[in-house]
Coordinates of C-alpha atoms and ligand atoms in Angstrom, one line a residue:
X1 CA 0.0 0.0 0.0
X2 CA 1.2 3.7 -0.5
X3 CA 2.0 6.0 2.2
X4 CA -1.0 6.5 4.3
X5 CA -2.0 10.1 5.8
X6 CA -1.4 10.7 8.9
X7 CA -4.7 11.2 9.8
X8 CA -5.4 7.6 8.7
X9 CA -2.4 5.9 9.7
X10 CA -3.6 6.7 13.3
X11 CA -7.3 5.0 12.6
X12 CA -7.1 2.1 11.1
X13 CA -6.0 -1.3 12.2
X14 CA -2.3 -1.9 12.3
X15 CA -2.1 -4.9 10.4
X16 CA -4.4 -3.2 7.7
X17 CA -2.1 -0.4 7.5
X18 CA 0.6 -2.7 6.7
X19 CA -1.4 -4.7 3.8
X20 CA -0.2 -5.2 0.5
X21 CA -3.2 -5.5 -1.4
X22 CA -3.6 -8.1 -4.4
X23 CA -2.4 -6.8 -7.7
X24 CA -3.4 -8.3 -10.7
X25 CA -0.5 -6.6 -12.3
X26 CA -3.0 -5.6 -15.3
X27 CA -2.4 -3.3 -18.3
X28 CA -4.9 -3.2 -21.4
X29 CA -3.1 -5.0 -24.4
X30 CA -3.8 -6.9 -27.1
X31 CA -3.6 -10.1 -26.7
X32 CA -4.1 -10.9 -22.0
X33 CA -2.5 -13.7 -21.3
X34 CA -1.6 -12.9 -17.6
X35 CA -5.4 -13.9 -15.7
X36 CA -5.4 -17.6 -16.7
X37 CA -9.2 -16.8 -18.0
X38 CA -10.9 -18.5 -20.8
X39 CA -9.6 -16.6 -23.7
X40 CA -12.1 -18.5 -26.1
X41 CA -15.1 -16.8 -24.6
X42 CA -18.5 -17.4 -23.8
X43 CA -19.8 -19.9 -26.6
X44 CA -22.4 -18.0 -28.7
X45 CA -25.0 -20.6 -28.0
X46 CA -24.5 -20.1 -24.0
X47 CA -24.2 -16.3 -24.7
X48 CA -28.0 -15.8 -26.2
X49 CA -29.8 -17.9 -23.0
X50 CA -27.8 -16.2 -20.3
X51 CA -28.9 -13.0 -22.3
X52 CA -32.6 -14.1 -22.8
X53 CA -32.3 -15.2 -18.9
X54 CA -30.9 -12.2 -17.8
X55 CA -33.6 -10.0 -19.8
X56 CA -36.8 -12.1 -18.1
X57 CA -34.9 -10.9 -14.4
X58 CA -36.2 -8.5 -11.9
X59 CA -34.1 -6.2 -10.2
X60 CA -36.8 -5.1 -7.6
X61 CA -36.6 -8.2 -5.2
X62 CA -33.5 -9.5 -3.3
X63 CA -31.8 -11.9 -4.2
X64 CA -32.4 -15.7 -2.9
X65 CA -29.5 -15.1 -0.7
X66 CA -28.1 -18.7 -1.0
X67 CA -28.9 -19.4 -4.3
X68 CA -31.1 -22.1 -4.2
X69 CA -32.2 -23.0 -7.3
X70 CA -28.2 -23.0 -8.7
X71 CA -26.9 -25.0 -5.4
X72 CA -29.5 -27.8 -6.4
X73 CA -28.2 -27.5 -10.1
X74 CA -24.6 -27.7 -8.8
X75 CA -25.6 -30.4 -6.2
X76 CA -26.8 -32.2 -8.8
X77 CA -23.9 -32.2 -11.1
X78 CA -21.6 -32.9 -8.5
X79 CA -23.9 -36.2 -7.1
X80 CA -24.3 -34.1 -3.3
X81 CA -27.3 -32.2 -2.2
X82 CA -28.0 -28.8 -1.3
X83 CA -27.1 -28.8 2.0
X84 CA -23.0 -29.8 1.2
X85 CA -23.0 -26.5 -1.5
X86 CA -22.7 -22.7 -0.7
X87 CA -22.3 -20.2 -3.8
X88 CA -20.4 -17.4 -3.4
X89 CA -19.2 -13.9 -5.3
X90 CA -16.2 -15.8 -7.2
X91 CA -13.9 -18.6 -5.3
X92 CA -12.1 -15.6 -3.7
X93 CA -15.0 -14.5 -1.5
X94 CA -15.7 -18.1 -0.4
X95 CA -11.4 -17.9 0.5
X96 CA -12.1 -15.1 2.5
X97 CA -15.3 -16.7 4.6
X98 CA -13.3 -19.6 5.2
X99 CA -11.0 -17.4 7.1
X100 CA -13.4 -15.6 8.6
X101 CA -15.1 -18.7 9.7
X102 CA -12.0 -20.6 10.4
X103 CA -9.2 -18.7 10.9
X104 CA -8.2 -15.6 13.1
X105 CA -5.7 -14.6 16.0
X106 CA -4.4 -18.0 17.4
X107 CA -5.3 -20.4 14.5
X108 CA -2.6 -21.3 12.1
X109 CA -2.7 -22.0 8.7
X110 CA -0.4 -23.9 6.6
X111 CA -0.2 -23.2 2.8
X112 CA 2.8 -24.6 -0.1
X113 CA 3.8 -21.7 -1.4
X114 CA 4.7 -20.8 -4.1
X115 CA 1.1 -20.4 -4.6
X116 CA -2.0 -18.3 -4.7
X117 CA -0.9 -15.2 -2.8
X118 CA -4.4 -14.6 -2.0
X119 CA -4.1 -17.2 0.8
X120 CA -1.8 -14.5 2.7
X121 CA -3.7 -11.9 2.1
X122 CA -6.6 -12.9 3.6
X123 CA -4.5 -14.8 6.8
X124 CA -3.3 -11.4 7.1
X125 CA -6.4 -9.5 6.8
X126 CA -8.2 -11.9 9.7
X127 CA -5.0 -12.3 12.1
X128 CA -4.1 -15.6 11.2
X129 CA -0.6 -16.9 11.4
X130 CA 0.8 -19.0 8.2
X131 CA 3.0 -21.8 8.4
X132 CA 4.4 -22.5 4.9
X133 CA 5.7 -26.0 3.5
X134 CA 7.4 -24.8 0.8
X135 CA 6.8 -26.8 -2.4
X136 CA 10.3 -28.8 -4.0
X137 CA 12.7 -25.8 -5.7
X138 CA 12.9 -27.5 -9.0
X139 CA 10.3 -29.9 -9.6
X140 CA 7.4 -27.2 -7.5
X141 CA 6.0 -30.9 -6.1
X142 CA 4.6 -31.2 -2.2
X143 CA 6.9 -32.5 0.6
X144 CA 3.9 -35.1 1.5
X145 CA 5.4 -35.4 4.7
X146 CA 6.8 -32.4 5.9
X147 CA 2.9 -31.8 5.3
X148 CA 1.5 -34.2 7.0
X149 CA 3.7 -33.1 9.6
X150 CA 2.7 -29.6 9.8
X151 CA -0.8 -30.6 9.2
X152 CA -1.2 -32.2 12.6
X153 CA -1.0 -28.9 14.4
X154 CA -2.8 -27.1 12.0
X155 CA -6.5 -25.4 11.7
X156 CA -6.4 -24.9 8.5
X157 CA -4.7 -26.6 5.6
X158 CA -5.3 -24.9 1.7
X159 CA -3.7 -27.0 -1.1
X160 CA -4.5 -25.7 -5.1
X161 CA -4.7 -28.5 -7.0
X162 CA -3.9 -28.0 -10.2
X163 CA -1.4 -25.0 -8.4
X164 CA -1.4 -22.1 -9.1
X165 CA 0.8 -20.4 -10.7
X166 CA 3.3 -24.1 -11.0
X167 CA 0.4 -26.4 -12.6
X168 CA 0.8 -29.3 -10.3
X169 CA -1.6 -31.3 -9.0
X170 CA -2.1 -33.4 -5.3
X171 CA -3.1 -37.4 -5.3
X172 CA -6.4 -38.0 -4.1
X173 CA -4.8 -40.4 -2.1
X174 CA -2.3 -38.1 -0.5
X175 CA -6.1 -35.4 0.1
X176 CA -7.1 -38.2 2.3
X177 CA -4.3 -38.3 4.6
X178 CA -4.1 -34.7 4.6
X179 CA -8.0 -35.2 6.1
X180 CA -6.8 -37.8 8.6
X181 CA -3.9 -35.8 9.6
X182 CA -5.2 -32.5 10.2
X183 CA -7.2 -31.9 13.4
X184 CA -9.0 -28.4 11.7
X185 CA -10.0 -28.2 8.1
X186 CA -8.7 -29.0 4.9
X187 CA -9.0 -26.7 1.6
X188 CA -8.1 -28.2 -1.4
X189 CA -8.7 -25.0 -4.6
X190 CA -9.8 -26.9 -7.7
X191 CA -10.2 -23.6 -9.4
X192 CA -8.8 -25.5 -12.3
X193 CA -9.8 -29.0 -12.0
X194 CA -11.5 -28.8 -15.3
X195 CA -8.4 -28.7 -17.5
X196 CA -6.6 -31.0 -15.4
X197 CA -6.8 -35.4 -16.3
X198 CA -10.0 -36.9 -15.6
X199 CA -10.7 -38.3 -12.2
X200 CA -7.9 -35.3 -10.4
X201 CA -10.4 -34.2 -8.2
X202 CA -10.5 -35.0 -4.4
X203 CA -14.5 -35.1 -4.5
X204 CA -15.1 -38.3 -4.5
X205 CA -13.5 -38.2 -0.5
X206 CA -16.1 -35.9 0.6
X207 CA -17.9 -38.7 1.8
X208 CA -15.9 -40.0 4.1
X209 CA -14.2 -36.5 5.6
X210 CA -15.9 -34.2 7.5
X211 CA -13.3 -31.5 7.7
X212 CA -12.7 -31.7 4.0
X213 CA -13.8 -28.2 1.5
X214 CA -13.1 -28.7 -2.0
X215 CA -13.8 -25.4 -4.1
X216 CA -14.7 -24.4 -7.5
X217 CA -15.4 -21.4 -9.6
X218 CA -16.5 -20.6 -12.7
X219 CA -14.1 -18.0 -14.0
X220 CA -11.9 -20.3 -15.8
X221 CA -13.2 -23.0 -17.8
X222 CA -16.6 -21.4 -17.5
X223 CA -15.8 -18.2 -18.8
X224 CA -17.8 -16.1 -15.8
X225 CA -14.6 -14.6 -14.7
X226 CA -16.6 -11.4 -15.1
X227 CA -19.6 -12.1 -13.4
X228 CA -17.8 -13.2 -10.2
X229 CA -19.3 -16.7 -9.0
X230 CA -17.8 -19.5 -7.2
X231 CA -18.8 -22.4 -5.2
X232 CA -17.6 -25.0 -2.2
X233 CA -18.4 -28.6 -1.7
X234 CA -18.5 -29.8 2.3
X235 CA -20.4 -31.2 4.9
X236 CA -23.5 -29.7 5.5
X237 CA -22.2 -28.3 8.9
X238 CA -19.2 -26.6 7.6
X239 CA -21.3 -25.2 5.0
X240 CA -24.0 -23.2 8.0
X241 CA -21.1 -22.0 9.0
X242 CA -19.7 -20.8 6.1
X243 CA -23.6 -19.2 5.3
X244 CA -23.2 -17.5 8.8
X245 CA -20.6 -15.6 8.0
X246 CA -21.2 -14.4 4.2
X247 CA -23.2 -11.4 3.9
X248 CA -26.4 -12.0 2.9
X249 CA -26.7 -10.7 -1.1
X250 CA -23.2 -11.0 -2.0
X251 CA -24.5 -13.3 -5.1
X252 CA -26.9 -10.7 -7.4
X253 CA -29.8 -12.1 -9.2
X254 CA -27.7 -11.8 -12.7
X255 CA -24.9 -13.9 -11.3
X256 CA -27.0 -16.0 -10.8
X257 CA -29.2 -16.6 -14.0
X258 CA -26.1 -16.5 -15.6
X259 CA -24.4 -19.6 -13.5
X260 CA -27.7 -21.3 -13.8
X261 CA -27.4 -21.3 -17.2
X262 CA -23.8 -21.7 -17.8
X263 CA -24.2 -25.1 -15.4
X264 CA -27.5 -26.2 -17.8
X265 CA -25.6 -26.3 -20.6
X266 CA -21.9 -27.4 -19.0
X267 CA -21.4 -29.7 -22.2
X268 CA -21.2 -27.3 -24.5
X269 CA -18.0 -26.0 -22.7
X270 CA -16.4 -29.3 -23.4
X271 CA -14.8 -28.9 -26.5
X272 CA -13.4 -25.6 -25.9
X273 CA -12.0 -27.1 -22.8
X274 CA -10.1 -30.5 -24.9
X275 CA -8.2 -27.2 -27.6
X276 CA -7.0 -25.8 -24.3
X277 CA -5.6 -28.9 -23.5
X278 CA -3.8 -29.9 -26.6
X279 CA -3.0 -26.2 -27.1
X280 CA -1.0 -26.5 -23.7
X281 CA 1.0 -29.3 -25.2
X282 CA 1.7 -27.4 -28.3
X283 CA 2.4 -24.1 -26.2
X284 CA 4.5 -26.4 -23.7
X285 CA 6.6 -27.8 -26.7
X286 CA 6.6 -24.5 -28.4
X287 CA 8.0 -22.6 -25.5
X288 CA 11.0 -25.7 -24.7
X289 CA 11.9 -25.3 -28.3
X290 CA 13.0 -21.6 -27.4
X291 CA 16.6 -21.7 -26.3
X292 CA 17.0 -20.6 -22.7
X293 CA 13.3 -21.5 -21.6
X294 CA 12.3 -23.7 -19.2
X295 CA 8.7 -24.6 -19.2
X296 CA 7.6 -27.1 -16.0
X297 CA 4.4 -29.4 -16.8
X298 CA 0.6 -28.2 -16.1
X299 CA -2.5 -29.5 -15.0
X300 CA -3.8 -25.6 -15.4
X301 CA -4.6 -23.9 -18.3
X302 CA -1.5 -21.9 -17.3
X303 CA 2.4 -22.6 -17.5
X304 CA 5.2 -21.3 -15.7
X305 CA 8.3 -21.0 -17.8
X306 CA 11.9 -19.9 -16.9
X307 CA 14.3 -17.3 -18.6
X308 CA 16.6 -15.6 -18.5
X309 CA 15.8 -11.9 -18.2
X310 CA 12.1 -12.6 -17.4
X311 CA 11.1 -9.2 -16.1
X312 CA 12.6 -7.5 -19.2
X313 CA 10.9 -9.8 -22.0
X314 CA 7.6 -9.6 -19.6
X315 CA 7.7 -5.8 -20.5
X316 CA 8.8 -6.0 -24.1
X317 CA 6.1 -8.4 -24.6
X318 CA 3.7 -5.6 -23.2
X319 CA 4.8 -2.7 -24.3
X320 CA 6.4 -4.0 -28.1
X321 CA 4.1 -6.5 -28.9
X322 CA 0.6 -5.5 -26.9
X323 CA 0.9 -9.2 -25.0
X324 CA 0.1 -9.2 -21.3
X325 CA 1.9 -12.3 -19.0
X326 CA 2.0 -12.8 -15.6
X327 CA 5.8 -11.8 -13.8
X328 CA 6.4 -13.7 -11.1
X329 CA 10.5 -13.1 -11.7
X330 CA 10.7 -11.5 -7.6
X331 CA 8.1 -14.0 -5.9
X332 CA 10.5 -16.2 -3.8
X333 CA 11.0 -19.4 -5.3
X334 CA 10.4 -18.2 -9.1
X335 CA 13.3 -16.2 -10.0
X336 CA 13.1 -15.3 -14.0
X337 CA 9.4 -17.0 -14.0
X338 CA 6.9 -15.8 -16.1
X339 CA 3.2 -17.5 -15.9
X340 CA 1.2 -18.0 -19.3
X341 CA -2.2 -18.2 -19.9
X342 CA -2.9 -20.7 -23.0
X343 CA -4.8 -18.9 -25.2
X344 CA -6.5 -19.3 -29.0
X345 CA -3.9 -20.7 -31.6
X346 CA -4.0 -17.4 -32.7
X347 CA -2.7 -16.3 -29.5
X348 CA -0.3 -19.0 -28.6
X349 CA 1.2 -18.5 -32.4
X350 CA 1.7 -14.7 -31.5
X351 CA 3.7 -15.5 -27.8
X352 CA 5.4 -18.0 -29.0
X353 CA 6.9 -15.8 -31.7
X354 CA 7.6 -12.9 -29.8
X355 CA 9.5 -15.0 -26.9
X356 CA 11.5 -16.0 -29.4
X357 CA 12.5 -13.0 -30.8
X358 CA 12.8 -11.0 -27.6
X359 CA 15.2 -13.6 -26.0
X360 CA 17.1 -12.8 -29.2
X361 CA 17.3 -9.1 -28.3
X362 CA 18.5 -9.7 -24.9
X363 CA 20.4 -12.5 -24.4
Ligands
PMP401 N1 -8.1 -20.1 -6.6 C1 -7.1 -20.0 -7.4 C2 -6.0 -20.9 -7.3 C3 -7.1 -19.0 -8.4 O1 -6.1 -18.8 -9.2 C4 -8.2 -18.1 -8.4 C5 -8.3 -17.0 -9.5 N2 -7.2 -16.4 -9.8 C6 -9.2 -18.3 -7.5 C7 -9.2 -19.3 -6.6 C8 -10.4 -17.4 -7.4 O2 -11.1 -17.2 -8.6 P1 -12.4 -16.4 -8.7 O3 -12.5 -15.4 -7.5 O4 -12.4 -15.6 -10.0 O5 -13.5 -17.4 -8.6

């Protein structure tokens, strides 16, 4: 944060005057590649019936406030029932009411960083501490038992699986002794579980863990980054709680026509969801070919690469060639990396061209 007035400095909480808040690092170009959103868009067919269902919607009434009609939709698809789904205003508001419901002075997360900074954010905006079991230097995979370890003392656990920004993913197997090993609750961010290999997803364990959350959103293979909407999986319990502490509207009655009808017609996402795939590989092999570049392997639809002079091709990109890519060259543990959304063909032609040519310049 900036230098804050005096006049505010002395009025608001410490620890808030010593936030960094999250920056999406974002500058209007061309071609954005730096959000890991859906860069096909909304499929025309989609488009028109979340139109026609936004058109038939009042705006007089409230909202249902927890979404009723779209948490049976999602219970439905998911083989739960109501009761184990709460909606939310995109996966980072549900990230924040788990803290709030979870976290706070005394209670101790433990995260494997690098990661989703969000996580710290938010353990810093409620007061909790973070314990961090850093993830391996080269290959980015867990320390299982360093985890496990930590686990046992912890109230919280968060795991992204497919990670953010390194692409990897966690075992099922390895979830569920994360569950047995952790006296408080286990998090496990499937914000990309759709472009990762069939049958990645910890959901299945719901069933026999109680302190397990497994959340969603529908930003990225969904294309509804712009609407904001996200969702959790739990036991019924940990989802009251989780409705206690959300405020009461957060999820507008647009958001929610449009999920409704995004998750009526998920199918027709499906294709669009199978070219990201194989356009990773192509990306992937594109960006090895490179001289210099290191790219690691991804579950996402997202890869971190390696180079040398990351920061300075990151801006030449943007400013040269109107491409926008994510810098994570001073996060600790991802000197030189850049992360890459995989975009259109089109796109991915584009990047892979200018990386080419702006390592050229600089190296
Ligand atoms: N988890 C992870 C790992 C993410 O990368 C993101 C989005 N950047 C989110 C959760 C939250 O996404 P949203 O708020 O758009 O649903």
């Amino acid at each position: 944060m900036g230098a804050l007035s005096r006049r505010i400095q002395g009025r608001v909480r410490e620890d808030v005057a010593r936030l960094e808040p999250y920056d999406p690092n974002f500058t209007p170009c061309d071609i954005n590649l730096s959000a890991n959103e859906n860069t096909y868009g909304m499929p025309e067919q989609v488009r028109v019936a979340i139109d026609e269902a936004i058109a038939a919607t009042p705006t007089n009434r409230y909202p249902d406030p927890m979404s009723n009609d779209l948490r049976d939709q999602i219970a439905t698809w998911h083989g739960v029932r109501r009761e184990n789904v709460c909606v939310g205003n995109g996966g980072d508001e549900l990230l924040f009411n788990f803290f709030l419901a979870f976290g706070g002075p005394g209670k101790r997360l433990v995260d494997c960083p690098p990661t989703f900074t969000v996580y710290d954010i938010y353990s810093k905006m409620v007061g909790t501490s973070v314990v961090r079991c850093w993830r391996d230097p080269d290959t980015f995979e867990l320390d299982i038992d360093a985890l496990l370890r930590m686990a046992g003392t912890a109230d919280m656990v968060i795991v992204t699986s497919p990670n953010n920004p390194t692409g990897n993913v966690i075992a099922a197997a390895d979830v569920a002794r994360l569950c047995e090993a952790c006296p408080g609750m286990v998090m496990i961010d499937e914000a990309y579980a759709e472009f990762a290999d069939d049958g990645i997803s910890c959901e299945r364990l719901l069933a026999t863990y109680d302190n397990l959350i497994v959340l969603h959103t529908y930003s990225k293979a969904f294309c509804l980054a712009g609407v904001r909407m996200g969702y959790v999986l739990a036991a019924p319990d940990v989802i009251e709680v989780l409705g206690a502490v959300r405020q009461p509207y957060t999820v507008d009655v647009f958001a929610q026509a449009a999920a409704q009808v995004v998750t009526s017609m998920r199918g027709v996402f499906r294709p669009t969801i199978e070219t990201i795939r194989k356009e990773r590989r192509r990306l992937a092999e594109g960006l090895a070919a490179i001289e210099g570049v290191r790219v690691w392997p991804s579950q996402g639809n997202f890869l971190l690469v390696r180079m040398p002079y990351a920061a300075i091709v990151r801006a030449r990109l943007r400013d040269k060639r109107s491409i926008l890519v994510r810098d994570f060259s001073s996060s600790p543990g991802l000197e030189d990396c850049l992360r890459i959304t995989v975009g259109t063909p089109r796109e991915n032609d584009e990047l892979l061209d200018a990386v080419a040519s702006i390592l050229k310049e600089v190296v």
